[in-house]
Coordinates of N, CA and C in Angstrom, one line a residue:
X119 N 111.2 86.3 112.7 CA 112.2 85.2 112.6 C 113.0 85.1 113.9
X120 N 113.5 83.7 114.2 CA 113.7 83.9 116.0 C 115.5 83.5 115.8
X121 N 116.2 84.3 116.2 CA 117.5 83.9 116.3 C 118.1 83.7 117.6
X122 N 118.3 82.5 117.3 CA 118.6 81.6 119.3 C 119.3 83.1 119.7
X123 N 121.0 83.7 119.1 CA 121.9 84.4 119.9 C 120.6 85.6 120.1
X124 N 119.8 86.2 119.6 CA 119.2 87.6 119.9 C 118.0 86.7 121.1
X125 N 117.4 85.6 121.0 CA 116.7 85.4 122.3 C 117.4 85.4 123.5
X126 N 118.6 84.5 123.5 CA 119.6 85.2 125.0 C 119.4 86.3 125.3
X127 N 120.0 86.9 124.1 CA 120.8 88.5 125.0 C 119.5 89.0 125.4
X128 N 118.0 89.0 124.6 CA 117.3 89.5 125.1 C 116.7 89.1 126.6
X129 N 116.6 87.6 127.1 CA 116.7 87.3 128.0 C 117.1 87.9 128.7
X130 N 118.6 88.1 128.4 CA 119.6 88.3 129.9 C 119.5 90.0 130.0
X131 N 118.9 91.0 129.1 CA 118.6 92.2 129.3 C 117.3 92.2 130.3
X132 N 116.4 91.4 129.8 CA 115.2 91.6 130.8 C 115.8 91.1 132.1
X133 N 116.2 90.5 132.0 CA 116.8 90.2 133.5 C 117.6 91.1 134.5
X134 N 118.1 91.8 133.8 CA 118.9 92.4 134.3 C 118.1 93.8 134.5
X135 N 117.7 94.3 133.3 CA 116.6 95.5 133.9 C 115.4 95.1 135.0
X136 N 114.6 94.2 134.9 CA 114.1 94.0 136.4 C 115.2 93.9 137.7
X137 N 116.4 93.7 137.6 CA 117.0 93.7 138.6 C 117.4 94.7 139.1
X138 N 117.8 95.7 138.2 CA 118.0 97.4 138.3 C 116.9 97.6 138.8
X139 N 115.7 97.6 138.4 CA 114.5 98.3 138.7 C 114.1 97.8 140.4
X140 N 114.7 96.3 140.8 CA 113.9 96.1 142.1 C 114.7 95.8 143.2
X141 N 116.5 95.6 142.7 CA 117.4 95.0 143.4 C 117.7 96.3 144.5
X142 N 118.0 96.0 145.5 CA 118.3 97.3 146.4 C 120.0 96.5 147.1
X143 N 120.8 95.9 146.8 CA 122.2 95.6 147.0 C 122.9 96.0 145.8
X144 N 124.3 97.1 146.1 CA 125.0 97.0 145.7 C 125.8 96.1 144.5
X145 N 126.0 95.3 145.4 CA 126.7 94.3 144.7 C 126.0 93.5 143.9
X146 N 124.8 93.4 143.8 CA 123.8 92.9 143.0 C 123.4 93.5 141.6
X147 N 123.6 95.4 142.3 CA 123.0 95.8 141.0 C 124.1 96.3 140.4
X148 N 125.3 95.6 140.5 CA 126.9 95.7 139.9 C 126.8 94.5 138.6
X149 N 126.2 93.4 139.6 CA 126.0 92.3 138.4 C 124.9 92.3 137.1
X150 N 124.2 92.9 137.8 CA 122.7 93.8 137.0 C 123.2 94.1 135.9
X151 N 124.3 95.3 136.2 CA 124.7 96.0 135.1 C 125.6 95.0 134.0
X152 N 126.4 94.4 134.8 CA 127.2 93.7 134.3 C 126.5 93.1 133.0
X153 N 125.2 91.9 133.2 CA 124.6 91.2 132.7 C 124.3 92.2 131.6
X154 N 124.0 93.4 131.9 CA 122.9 93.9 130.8 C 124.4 94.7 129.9
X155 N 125.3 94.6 129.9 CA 126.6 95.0 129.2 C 126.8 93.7 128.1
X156 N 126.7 92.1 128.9 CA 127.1 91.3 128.0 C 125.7 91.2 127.1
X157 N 124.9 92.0 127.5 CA 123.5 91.3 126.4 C 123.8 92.5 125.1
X158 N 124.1 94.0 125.5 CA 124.2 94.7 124.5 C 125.8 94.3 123.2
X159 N 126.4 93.7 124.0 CA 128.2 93.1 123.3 C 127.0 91.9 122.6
X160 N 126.6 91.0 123.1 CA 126.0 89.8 122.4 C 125.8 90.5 120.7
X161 N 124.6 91.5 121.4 CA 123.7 92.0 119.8 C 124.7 92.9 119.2
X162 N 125.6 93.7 119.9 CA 126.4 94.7 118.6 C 127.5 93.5 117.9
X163 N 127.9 92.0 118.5 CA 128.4 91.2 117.3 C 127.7 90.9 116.3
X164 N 126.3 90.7 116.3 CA 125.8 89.9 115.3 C 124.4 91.2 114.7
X165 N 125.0 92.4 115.3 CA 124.4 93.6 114.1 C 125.5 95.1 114.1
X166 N 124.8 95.8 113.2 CA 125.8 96.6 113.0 C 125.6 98.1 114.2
X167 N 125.0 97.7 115.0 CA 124.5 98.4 116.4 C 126.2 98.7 117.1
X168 N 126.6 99.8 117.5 CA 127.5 99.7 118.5 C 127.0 99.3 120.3
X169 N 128.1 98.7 121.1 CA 127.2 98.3 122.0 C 127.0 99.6 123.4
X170 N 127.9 100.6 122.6 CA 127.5 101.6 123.5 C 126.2 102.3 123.3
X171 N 125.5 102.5 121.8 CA 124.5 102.8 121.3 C 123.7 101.7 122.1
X172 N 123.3 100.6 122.4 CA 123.0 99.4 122.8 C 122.5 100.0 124.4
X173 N 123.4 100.0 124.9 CA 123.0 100.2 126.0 C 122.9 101.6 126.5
X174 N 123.2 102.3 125.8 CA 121.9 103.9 126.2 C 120.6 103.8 125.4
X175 N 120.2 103.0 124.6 CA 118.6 102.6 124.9 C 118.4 101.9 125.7
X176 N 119.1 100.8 126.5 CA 118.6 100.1 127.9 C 118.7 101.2 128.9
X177 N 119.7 101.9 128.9 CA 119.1 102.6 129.9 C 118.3 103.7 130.1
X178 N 117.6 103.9 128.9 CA 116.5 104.9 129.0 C 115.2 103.3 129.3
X179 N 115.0 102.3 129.6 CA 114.2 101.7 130.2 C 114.4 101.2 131.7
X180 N 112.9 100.7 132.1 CA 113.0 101.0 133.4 C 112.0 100.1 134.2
X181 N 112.4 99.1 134.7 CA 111.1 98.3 135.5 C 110.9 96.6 134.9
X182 N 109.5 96.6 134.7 CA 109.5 95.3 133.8 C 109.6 95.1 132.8
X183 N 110.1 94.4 131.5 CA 110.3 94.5 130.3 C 108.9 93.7 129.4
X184 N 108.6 94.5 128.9 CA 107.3 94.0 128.4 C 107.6 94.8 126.7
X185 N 107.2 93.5 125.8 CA 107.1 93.9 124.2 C 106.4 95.4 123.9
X186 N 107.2 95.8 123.0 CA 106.8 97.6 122.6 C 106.0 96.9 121.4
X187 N 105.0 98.2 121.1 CA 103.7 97.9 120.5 C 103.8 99.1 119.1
X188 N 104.2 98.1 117.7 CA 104.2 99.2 116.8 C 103.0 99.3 115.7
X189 N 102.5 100.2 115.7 CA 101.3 100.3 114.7 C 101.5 100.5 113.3
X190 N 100.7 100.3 112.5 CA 100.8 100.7 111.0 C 99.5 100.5 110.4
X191 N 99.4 101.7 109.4 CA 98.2 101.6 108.7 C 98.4 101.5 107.4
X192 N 97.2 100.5 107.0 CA 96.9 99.9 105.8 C 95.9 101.1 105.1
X193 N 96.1 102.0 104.0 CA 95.7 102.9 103.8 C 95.5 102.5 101.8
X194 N 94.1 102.4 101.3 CA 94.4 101.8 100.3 C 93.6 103.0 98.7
X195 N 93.7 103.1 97.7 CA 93.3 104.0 97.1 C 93.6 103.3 95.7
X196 N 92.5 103.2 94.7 CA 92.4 102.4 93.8 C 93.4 101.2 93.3
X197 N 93.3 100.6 94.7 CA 94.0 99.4 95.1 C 95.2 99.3 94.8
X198 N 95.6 100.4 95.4 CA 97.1 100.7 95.7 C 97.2 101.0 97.0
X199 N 98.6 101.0 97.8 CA 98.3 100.9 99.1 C 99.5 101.7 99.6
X200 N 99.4 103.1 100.4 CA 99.9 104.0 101.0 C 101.1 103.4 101.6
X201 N 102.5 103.8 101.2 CA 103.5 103.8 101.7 C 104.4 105.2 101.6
X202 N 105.0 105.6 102.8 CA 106.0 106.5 102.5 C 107.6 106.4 102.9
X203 N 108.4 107.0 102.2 CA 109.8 106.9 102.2 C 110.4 107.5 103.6
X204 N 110.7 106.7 104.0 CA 111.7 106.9 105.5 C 112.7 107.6 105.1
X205 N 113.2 108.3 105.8 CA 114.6 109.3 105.9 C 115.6 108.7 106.6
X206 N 115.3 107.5 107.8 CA 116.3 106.9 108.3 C 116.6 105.8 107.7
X207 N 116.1 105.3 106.5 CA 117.3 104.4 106.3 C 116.9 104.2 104.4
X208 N 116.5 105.3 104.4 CA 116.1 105.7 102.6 C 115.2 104.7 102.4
X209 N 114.2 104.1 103.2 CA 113.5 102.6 102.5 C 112.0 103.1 102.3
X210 N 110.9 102.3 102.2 CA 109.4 102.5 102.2 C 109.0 101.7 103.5
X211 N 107.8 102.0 103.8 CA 107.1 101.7 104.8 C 105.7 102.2 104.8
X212 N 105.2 101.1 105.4 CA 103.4 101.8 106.1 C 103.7 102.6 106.8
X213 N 102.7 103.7 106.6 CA 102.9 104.8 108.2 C 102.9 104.4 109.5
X214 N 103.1 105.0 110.7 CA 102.8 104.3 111.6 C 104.4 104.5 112.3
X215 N 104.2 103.7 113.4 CA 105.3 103.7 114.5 C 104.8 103.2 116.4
X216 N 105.5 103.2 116.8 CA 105.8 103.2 117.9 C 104.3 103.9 118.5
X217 N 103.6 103.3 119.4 CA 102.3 103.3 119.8 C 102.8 104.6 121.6
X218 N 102.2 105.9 121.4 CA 102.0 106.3 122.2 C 101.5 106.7 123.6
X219 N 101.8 107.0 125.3 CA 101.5 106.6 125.7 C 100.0 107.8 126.0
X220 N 99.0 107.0 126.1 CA 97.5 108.2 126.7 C 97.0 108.1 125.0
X221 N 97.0 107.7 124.1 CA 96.7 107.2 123.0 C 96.3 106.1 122.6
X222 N 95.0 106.0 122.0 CA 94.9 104.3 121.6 C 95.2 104.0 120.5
X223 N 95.5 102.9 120.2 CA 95.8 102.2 118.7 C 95.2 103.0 117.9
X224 N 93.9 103.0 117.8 CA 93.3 104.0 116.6 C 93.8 105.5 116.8
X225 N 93.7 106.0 118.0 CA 94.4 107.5 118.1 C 95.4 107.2 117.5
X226 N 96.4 106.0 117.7 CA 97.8 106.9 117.5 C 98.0 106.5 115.7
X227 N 97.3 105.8 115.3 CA 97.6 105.4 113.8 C 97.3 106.6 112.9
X228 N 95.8 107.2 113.7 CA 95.3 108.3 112.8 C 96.4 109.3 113.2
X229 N 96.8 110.2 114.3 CA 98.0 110.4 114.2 C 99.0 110.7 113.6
X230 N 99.9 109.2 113.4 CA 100.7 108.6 112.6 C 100.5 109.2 110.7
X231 N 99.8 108.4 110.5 CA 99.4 108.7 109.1 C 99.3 110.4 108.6
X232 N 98.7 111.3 109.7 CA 98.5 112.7 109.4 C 99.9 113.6 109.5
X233 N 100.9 113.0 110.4 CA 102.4 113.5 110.4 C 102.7 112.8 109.1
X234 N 103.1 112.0 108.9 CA 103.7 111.1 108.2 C 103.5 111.1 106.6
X235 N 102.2 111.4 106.2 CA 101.8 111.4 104.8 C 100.7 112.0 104.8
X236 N 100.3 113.1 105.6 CA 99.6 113.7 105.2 C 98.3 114.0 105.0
X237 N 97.5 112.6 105.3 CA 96.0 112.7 105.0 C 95.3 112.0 106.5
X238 N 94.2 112.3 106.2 CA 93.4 112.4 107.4 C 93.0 111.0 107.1
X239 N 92.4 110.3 107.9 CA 91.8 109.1 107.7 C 90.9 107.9 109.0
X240 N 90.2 107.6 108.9 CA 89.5 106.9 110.1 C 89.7 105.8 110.3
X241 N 90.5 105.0 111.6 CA 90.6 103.4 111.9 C 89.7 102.8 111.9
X242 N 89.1 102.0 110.8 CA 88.2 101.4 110.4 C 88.1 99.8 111.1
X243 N 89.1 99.1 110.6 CA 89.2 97.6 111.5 C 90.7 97.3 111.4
X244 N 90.3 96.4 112.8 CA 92.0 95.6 113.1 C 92.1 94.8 111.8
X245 N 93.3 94.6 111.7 CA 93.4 93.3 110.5 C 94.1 92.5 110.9
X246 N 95.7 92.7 112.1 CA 96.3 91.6 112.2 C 97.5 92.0 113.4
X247 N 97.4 91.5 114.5 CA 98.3 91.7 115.3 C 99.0 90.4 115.6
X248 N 100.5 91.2 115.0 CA 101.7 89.9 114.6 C 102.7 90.1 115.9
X249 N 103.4 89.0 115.8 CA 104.6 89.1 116.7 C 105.7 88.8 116.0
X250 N 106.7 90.3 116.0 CA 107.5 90.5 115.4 C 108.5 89.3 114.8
X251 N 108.9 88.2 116.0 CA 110.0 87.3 115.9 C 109.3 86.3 115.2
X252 N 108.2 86.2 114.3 CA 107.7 84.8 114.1 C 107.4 85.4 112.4
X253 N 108.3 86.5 112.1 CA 108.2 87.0 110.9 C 109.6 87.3 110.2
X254 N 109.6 87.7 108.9 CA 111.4 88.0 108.9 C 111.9 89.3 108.8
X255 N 111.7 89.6 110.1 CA 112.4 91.5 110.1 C 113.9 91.0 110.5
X256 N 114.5 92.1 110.4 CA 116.5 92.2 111.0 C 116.0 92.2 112.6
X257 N 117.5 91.9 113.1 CA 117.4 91.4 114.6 C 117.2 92.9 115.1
X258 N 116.4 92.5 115.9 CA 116.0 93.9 116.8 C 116.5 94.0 118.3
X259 N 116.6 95.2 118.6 CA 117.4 95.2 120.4 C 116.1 94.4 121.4
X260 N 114.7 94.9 121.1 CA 113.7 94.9 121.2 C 112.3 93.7 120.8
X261 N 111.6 93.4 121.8 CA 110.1 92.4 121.6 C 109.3 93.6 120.5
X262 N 108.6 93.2 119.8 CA 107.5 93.8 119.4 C 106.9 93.2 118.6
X263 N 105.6 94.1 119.1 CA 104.4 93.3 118.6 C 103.7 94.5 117.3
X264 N 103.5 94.2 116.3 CA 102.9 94.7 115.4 C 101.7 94.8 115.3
X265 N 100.5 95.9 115.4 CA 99.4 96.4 115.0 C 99.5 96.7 113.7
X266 N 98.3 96.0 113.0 CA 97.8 96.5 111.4 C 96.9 96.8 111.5
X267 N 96.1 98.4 110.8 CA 95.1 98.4 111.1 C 94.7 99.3 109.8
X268 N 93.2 98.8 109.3 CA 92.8 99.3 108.1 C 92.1 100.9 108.4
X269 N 93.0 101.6 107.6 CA 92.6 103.1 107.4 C 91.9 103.4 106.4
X270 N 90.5 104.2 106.1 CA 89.9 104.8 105.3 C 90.4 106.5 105.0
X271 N 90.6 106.8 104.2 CA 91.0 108.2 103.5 C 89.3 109.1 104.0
X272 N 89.8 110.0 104.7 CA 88.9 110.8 105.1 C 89.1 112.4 104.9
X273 N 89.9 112.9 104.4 CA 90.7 114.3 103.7 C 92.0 114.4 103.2
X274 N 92.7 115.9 103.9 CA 94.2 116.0 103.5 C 94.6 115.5 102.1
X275 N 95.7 115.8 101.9 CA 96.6 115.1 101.2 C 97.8 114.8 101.3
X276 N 98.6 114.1 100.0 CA 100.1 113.5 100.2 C 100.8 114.8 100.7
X277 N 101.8 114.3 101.9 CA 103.2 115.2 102.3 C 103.5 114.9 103.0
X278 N 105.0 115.0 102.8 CA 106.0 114.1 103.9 C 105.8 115.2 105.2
X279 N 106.2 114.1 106.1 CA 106.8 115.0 107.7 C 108.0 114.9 108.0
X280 N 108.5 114.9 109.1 CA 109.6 115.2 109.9 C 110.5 113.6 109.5
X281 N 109.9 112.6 109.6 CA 110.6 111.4 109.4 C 110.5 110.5 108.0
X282 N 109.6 111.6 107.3 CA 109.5 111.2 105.7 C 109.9 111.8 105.1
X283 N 110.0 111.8 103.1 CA 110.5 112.3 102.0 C 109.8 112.3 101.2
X284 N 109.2 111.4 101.5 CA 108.2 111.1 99.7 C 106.8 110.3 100.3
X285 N 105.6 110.6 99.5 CA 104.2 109.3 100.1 C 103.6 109.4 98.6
X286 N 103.6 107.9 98.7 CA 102.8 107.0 97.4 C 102.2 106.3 97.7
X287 N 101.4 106.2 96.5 CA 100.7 104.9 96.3 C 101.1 103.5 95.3
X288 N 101.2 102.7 96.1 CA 101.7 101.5 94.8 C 101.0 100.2 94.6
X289 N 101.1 99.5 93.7 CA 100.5 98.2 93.6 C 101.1 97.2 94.1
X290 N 100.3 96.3 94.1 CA 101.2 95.1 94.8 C 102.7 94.1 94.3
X291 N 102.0 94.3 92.6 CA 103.4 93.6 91.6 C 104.5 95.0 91.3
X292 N 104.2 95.8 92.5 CA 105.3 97.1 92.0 C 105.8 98.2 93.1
X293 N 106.1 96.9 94.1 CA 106.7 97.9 95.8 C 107.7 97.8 95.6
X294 N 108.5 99.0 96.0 CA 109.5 100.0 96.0 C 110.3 99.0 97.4
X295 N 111.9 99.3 97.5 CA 112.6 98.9 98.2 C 111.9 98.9 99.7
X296 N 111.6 97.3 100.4 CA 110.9 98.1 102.1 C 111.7 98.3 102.9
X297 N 111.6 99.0 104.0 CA 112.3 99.3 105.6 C 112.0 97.6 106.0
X298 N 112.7 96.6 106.2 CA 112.4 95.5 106.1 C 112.1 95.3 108.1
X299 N 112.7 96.6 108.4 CA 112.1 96.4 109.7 C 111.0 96.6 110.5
X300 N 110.3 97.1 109.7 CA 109.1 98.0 110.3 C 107.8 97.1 109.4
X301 N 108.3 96.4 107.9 CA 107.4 95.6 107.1 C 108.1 94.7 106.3
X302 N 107.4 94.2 106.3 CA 108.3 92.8 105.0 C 107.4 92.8 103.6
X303 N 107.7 92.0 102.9 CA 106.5 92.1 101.9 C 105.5 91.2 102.2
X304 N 106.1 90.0 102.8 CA 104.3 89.2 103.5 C 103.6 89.8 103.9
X305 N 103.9 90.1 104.4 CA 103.0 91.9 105.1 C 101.9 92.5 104.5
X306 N 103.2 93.1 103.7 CA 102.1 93.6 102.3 C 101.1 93.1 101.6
X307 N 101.8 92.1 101.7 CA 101.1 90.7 100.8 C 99.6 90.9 101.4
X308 N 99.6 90.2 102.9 CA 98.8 89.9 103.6 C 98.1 90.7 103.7
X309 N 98.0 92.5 103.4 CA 97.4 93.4 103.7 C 96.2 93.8 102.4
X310 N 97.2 93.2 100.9 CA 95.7 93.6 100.1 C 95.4 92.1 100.1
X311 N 96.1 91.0 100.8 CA 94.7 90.1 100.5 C 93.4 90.1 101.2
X312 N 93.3 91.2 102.1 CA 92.3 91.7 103.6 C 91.7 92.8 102.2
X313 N 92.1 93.7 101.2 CA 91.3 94.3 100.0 C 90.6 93.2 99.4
X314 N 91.5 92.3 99.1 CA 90.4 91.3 98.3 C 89.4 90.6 98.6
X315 N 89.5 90.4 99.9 CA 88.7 89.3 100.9 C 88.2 90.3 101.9
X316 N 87.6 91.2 102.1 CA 87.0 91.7 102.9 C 86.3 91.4 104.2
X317 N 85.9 89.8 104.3 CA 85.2 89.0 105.1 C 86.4 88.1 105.5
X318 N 87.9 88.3 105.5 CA 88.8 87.8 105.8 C 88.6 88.1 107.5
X319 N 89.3 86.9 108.5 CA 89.6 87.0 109.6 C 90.7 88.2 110.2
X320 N 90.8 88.9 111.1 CA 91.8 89.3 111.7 C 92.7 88.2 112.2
X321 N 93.8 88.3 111.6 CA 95.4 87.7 112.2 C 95.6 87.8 113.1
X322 N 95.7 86.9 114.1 CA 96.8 87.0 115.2 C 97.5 85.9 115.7
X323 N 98.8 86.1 115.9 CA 100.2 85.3 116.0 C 99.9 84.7 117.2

């Protein structure tokens, strides 16, 4: 979902980090900063982000600003479909995360899922690579693009990791509260209708 005030500020951050990253005046990369101050004040009014939190993630980046790449697996078992409980904000989610660097999509999903919940499992097919803003997650500091990718159960079993609590299985008329940032229910939606339709197309936004 695209909200004009978070397209600015996001704007005027990339702007301003490319200018850090290539500006070599002083006075330039005074305004650099400057810019990239009012883009993190923009987003901590209209979330509950402080904007000093705000901008020590901008400045752990560095160069060109290009959308971060988050993965998630569709993990399905008598057509129920693998979610586990987050610890940062008590909600459910597909496993998955933040795409690694020297790792491919399929490396880092299988990965993912084996920290996360436990079981082993093989990236079998893409299903749908979305773009975050054209969906309804909460405003993000951040571009991302979303990887779905269907996992087959290949061992292990259920157990939380370091950033989970709990891993289930649920049906589709019976999901549990979501991390509405990481998934929505269209999502979900859209994920066992790829169970029921098997010869469905891969998605992309």
């Amino acid at each position: 979902m695209s909200y004009k005030w978070l397209d600015w500020a996001k704007r005027i951050q990339s702007v301003s980090q490319a200018g850090l990253a290539f500006s070599k005046d002083k006075y330039d990369i005074e305004r650099y900063k400057e810019l990239q101050t009012v883009s993190a004040e923009i987003m901590a009014e209209y979330t509950d982000l402080e904007a000093e939190k705000i901008i020590g993630l901008f400045n752990k980046e560095s160069g060109y600003q290009t959308p971060k790449i988050d993965v998630r697996g569709a993990v399905f078992r008598n057509n129920k479909i693998l979610l586990v409980h987050e610890k940062m904000d008590n909600k459910w989610s597909l496993p998955g995360g933040f795409c690694e660097v020297g790792l491919s999509p399929a490396e880092n999903i299988i990965k993912e899922v084996k920290e996360e919940a436990g079981f082993d499992v093989n990236a079998a097919r893409l299903l749908a690579l979305l773009d975050m803003n054209k969906h309804p997650h909460p405003p993000q500091p951040y571009h991302y693009y979303k990887i779905f990718i269907l996992c087959e159960l290949a061992g292990g079993k259920a157990a939380a990791g370091l950033e989970t609590k709990n891993v289930k299985f649920f049906r589709e008329d019976k999901l549990p509260d979501l991390s509405q940032a990481r998934n929505t229910e269209g999502q979900i939606s859209m994920l066992f209708d790829f169970l029921k339709k098997p010869e469905k197309q891969t998605i992309v936004d």
